Amino acid sequence: MASKLLAAVFRRSFDKPYAILRPFSTSAAAAAGVEPYEEETAGVTMKGVKISGRPLYLDMQATSPVDPRVLDAMLPYYLSRFGNPHSRTHLYGWESDQAVETARAQVATLINASPKEIIFTSGATESNNISVKGVLHFYREKKRHVITTQTEHKCVLDSCRHLQQEGFDVTYLPVEPDGLINLDKLRAAIRPDTGLVSVMMVNNEIGVIQPVEEIGKICKEFNVPFHTDAAQALGKIPIDVDKMNISLMSLSGHKIYGPKGVGALYMRRRPRIRVEPQMNGGGQERGIRSGTVPTPLVVGFGAACELSMKEMEYDDKRIKALQERLLNGIRAKLDGVVVNGSVERRYAGNLNLSFAYVEGESLLMGLKEVAVSSGSACTSASLEPSYVLRALGVEEDMAHTSIRYGIGRFTTEEEIDRAVGLTVRQVEKLREMSPLYEMVKEGIDIKSIEWSQH
């Protein structure tokens, strides 16, 4: 249905070749050499910032647009098949229940799990809370210790701090300069009372891929449950919960071109992992997550997983090419550009760059025609440098200038080229005003200078 509507708009807009894409990105129109509509020449003003139109979207780690095919799958469950999937006495409930179970199988297939091991939640944050707090609360009599890393998502770190306030012990493993953990340090940190190891699969800020399979082997050796936040990995890199020996895994719908407000928790059945529910109610989702399952969102999540299963390889090749185009384009015109995190072990759609001798906030303000971020969407309001970059040992001035570019399924070459041009122009503009950059060009070693205080 959604695709038919889009086709109809295309037909009506044949004399205006950029009509359908215009509302999404004004900068993309400029890249394509298309004149903007007259009614939008006044620009867009929001939160006191005025720009010429809607910016390019390169923030896929924050969220992704819903794939029209996913919307097609969802619409009937908003309009005609609106039954409660827990209503067992009539057709409306039966067809919704069947749709939920189909989606459960679609999610499970993508990670090589059983549908019975999939619990639907509101998203990865809820799944992380259930995993970290739920496991330790259930095994509290024997297990009082958690191991995680300093670069985890904030919801995992805050869940661990909550446990610390309750008297549990938490080990926050440091990471190497490339963002990866040291497996020997992980092994050394495991204690007889360790109840959980939680390590993110793909980091949301810098895109590094942790050695999950090796971590799983260590956890299996010590008989410790292994949890991973795979919100940024699902549908982007191959996941096999058996091969990786994962006990619990957090998943999100809106990172893989599905709807917001839905996610899942993978919970291994053999050997069985147990958790204490974080919410009480009607006992839905095996009592782990009470509350009416939102059928349209779950259907959309399942459809997004099925599409990712079919198109992961194609998407990966295309996104890698776009990432190389972006990085090479910027480096061809700018020096002092550093890639944060491992270059070899990373998801290509996440490119985190630091620009030397540039003030970070000014750079972001100058890039209003490109929707990028300085790090996690959950911490972007803070003026503090990213805790993830600080854990890597990135110096504070470089951490302040980091920009995360997120490339996805619908990103175009024209958008990449436009982003390169805008980034280069803004960095050059700021460096022209930087006395530090002038000193560097004159051959002065900035780090050797002893600055006097007044």
XYZ file of N, CA and C in Angstrom, residues 135-145 168 191-195:
51
model
N 19.485 -10.666 35.402
C 20.317 -11.832 35.692
C 20.894 -11.761 37.100
N 21.463 -10.606 37.462
C 22.093 -10.488 38.785
C 21.066 -10.573 39.906
N 19.873 -10.030 39.675
C 18.830 -10.127 40.705
C 18.375 -11.576 40.874
N 18.301 -12.319 39.771
C 17.830 -13.702 39.866
C 18.849 -14.586 40.588
N 20.137 -14.348 40.307
C 21.183 -15.193 40.894
C 21.901 -14.492 42.054
N 21.225 -13.550 42.707
C 21.874 -12.698 43.700
C 22.482 -13.462 44.879
N 21.959 -14.624 45.191
C 22.474 -15.372 46.345
C 23.890 -15.900 46.102
N 24.225 -16.198 44.843
C 25.537 -16.785 44.547
C 26.420 -15.884 43.695
N 25.819 -14.996 42.918
C 26.582 -14.182 41.974
C 26.473 -12.701 42.330
N 27.618 -12.064 42.579
C 27.615 -10.669 43.030
C 28.535 -9.788 42.192
N 28.953 -10.273 41.024
C 29.973 -9.555 40.252
C 29.607 -9.506 38.770
N 26.378 -4.822 44.592
C 27.086 -5.708 43.676
C 28.428 -5.084 43.287
N 35.733 -13.936 38.204
C 35.823 -14.467 39.557
C 34.804 -15.592 39.732
N 34.932 -16.372 40.805
C 33.940 -17.432 41.059
C 32.515 -16.908 41.200
N 32.372 -15.637 41.649
C 31.029 -15.087 41.831
C 30.614 -14.165 40.684
N 31.321 -14.238 39.538
C 30.933 -13.429 38.376
C 29.631 -13.976 37.792
N 28.623 -13.114 37.720
C 27.307 -13.540 37.257
C 26.998 -13.167 35.823
